[in-house]
């Protein structure tokens, strides 16, 4: 009884101590975590989200988003605009042909090789880039041959 009143004391057991035989006969408790499906996780998250919302005052999630936008825009409050644009307003760029794409890639690789040459590092990349350029030129020739036969 004295131990129960002291801070460092422990309480007496409320249940009688079981012998090993009795303990082995009791059913095993399965409290360990199990794998949950994606839908179960979503349902639990949704339930927790709505249960943790405060009923009074401002919506804290919206306030947080507002403060984040204020910090990003140096204190200027910008109203949210509609992200959806009319398809008529958006001018679609004409799709490039494969030949034009390959020619641009060849030009990019040659510019890169020139930059590396200026830095004195061209020897590392020269053989690989020339091989890539040759492959792309071969592909261009094949595409042109196909387009002429059609």
CSV table of C-alpha atoms in Angstrom, one decimal:
chain,number,residue,atom,x,y,z
A,1,UNK,CA,0.0,0.0,0.0
A,2,UNK,CA,2.9,2.4,0.7
A,3,UNK,CA,4.3,1.8,-2.8
A,4,UNK,CA,1.0,2.9,-4.4
A,5,UNK,CA,1.3,6.3,-2.8
A,6,UNK,CA,5.0,6.9,-3.7
A,7,UNK,CA,5.9,8.3,-7.2
A,8,UNK,CA,8.5,5.6,-7.8
A,9,UNK,CA,6.4,2.7,-6.6
A,10,UNK,CA,4.6,0.2,-8.8
A,11,UNK,CA,1.0,-0.9,-8.5
A,12,UNK,CA,0.1,-4.3,-7.4
A,13,UNK,CA,-1.1,-6.6,-10.2
A,14,UNK,CA,-4.9,-6.6,-10.6
A,15,UNK,CA,-5.0,-10.0,-12.1
A,16,UNK,CA,-3.6,-13.2,-10.6
A,17,UNK,CA,-0.3,-14.4,-12.1
A,18,UNK,CA,-0.9,-17.3,-14.6
A,19,UNK,CA,1.2,-20.4,-14.6
A,20,UNK,CA,3.1,-21.3,-17.8
A,21,UNK,CA,0.5,-24.0,-18.6
A,22,UNK,CA,-2.4,-21.6,-18.2
A,23,UNK,CA,-0.7,-18.9,-20.2
A,24,UNK,CA,0.0,-21.3,-23.1
A,25,UNK,CA,-3.7,-22.3,-23.2
A,26,UNK,CA,-4.9,-18.7,-23.7
A,27,UNK,CA,-5.6,-17.6,-27.3
A,28,UNK,CA,-3.0,-15.6,-29.0
A,29,UNK,CA,-3.9,-11.9,-29.5
A,30,UNK,CA,-3.3,-10.6,-33.0
A,31,UNK,CA,-2.7,-6.9,-32.5
A,32,UNK,CA,0.1,-6.5,-35.1
A,33,UNK,CA,-0.3,-4.3,-38.1
A,34,UNK,CA,-1.7,-5.8,-41.3
A,35,UNK,CA,-1.5,-4.7,-44.9
A,36,UNK,CA,-4.3,-2.4,-46.0
A,37,UNK,CA,-5.6,-1.9,-49.4
A,38,UNK,CA,-5.5,1.5,-51.1
A,39,UNK,CA,-9.3,1.9,-50.7
A,40,UNK,CA,-9.1,1.2,-47.0
A,41,UNK,CA,-6.4,3.8,-46.6
A,42,UNK,CA,-8.4,6.4,-48.5
A,43,UNK,CA,-11.5,5.7,-46.4
A,44,UNK,CA,-9.6,6.0,-43.1
A,45,UNK,CA,-7.9,9.2,-44.3
A,46,UNK,CA,-11.2,10.7,-45.3
A,47,UNK,CA,-12.7,9.8,-41.9
A,48,UNK,CA,-9.8,11.3,-40.0
A,49,UNK,CA,-9.8,14.4,-42.2
A,50,UNK,CA,-13.4,15.2,-41.4
A,51,UNK,CA,-13.2,14.2,-37.7
A,52,UNK,CA,-10.2,16.5,-37.1
A,53,UNK,CA,-11.8,19.6,-38.6
A,54,UNK,CA,-12.7,22.3,-36.2
A,55,UNK,CA,-16.4,23.2,-36.2
A,56,UNK,CA,-15.9,26.8,-35.2
A,57,UNK,CA,-14.0,29.6,-36.9
A,58,UNK,CA,-12.0,29.6,-40.2
A,59,UNK,CA,-11.1,26.6,-42.3
A,60,UNK,CA,-7.5,26.1,-41.3
A,61,UNK,CA,-6.6,24.3,-44.5
A,62,UNK,CA,-7.7,27.2,-46.6
A,63,UNK,CA,-6.0,29.7,-44.3
A,64,UNK,CA,-2.7,27.7,-44.6
A,65,UNK,CA,-3.0,27.7,-48.4
A,66,UNK,CA,-3.7,31.5,-48.4
A,67,UNK,CA,-0.6,32.1,-46.2
A,68,UNK,CA,1.5,30.0,-48.5
A,69,UNK,CA,0.4,32.0,-51.5
A,70,UNK,CA,1.2,35.2,-49.7
A,71,UNK,CA,4.7,34.0,-48.9
A,72,UNK,CA,5.3,33.0,-52.5
A,73,UNK,CA,4.0,36.3,-53.9
A,74,UNK,CA,5.9,38.6,-51.5
A,75,UNK,CA,2.8,39.6,-49.6
A,76,UNK,CA,0.5,40.3,-52.5
A,77,UNK,CA,-2.8,38.4,-52.3
A,78,UNK,CA,-3.7,37.0,-55.7
A,79,UNK,CA,-7.1,35.7,-56.2
A,80,UNK,CA,-7.3,32.2,-57.7
A,81,UNK,CA,-8.1,32.2,-61.4
A,82,UNK,CA,-9.8,29.5,-63.3
A,83,UNK,CA,-7.1,27.1,-64.5
A,84,UNK,CA,-9.2,25.9,-67.4
A,85,UNK,CA,-8.8,27.8,-70.7
A,86,UNK,CA,-11.0,27.7,-73.7
A,87,UNK,CA,-9.6,25.4,-76.4
A,88,UNK,CA,-10.2,28.2,-78.9
A,89,UNK,CA,-7.9,30.5,-77.0
A,90,UNK,CA,-5.0,28.0,-76.9
A,91,UNK,CA,-3.2,28.0,-80.2
A,92,UNK,CA,-1.9,24.5,-80.9
A,93,UNK,CA,1.6,24.4,-82.3
A,94,UNK,CA,1.8,22.4,-85.5
A,95,UNK,CA,3.2,19.0,-85.0
A,96,UNK,CA,6.8,18.7,-86.2
A,97,UNK,CA,7.7,15.9,-88.5
A,98,UNK,CA,10.1,13.2,-87.3
A,99,UNK,CA,12.7,14.5,-89.8
A,100,UNK,CA,12.6,18.0,-88.3
A,101,UNK,CA,12.9,16.6,-84.8
A,102,UNK,CA,16.0,14.5,-85.8
A,103,UNK,CA,17.6,17.5,-87.5
A,104,UNK,CA,17.1,19.6,-84.3
A,105,UNK,CA,18.6,16.8,-82.2
A,106,UNK,CA,21.6,16.6,-84.5
A,107,UNK,CA,22.1,20.4,-84.2
A,108,UNK,CA,21.8,20.2,-80.4
A,109,UNK,CA,24.5,17.5,-80.2
A,110,UNK,CA,26.8,19.4,-82.5
A,111,UNK,CA,26.4,22.6,-80.4
A,112,UNK,CA,27.1,20.6,-77.3
A,113,UNK,CA,30.3,19.2,-78.9
A,114,UNK,CA,31.3,22.7,-79.8
A,115,UNK,CA,30.8,23.9,-76.2
A,116,UNK,CA,32.8,21.0,-74.9
A,117,UNK,CA,35.6,21.7,-77.4
A,118,UNK,CA,35.7,25.3,-76.2
A,119,UNK,CA,36.2,23.9,-72.6
A,120,UNK,CA,38.8,21.4,-73.8
A,121,UNK,CA,36.6,18.4,-73.0
A,122,UNK,CA,35.5,17.4,-76.5
A,123,UNK,CA,37.7,14.2,-76.6
A,124,UNK,CA,35.4,12.6,-74.0
A,125,UNK,CA,32.3,13.0,-76.1
A,126,UNK,CA,33.4,13.2,-79.7
A,127,UNK,CA,33.2,9.5,-80.6
A,128,UNK,CA,29.8,9.0,-79.0
A,129,UNK,CA,28.3,12.1,-80.4
A,130,UNK,CA,29.5,11.4,-83.9
A,131,UNK,CA,28.1,7.9,-83.7
A,132,UNK,CA,24.7,9.3,-82.6
A,133,UNK,CA,24.7,11.9,-85.3
A,134,UNK,CA,25.5,9.2,-88.0
A,135,UNK,CA,22.6,7.1,-86.6
A,136,UNK,CA,20.2,10.0,-86.8
A,137,UNK,CA,21.3,10.9,-90.3
A,138,UNK,CA,20.8,7.3,-91.4
A,139,UNK,CA,17.3,7.4,-89.9
A,140,UNK,CA,16.5,10.7,-91.7
A,141,UNK,CA,17.6,9.1,-95.0
A,142,UNK,CA,15.4,6.1,-94.4
A,143,UNK,CA,12.4,8.4,-93.6
A,144,UNK,CA,13.0,10.5,-96.7
A,145,UNK,CA,13.2,7.3,-98.8
A,146,UNK,CA,9.9,6.1,-97.3
A,147,UNK,CA,8.2,9.4,-98.0
A,148,UNK,CA,9.4,9.4,-101.6
A,149,UNK,CA,8.0,5.9,-102.3
A,150,UNK,CA,4.6,6.9,-100.9
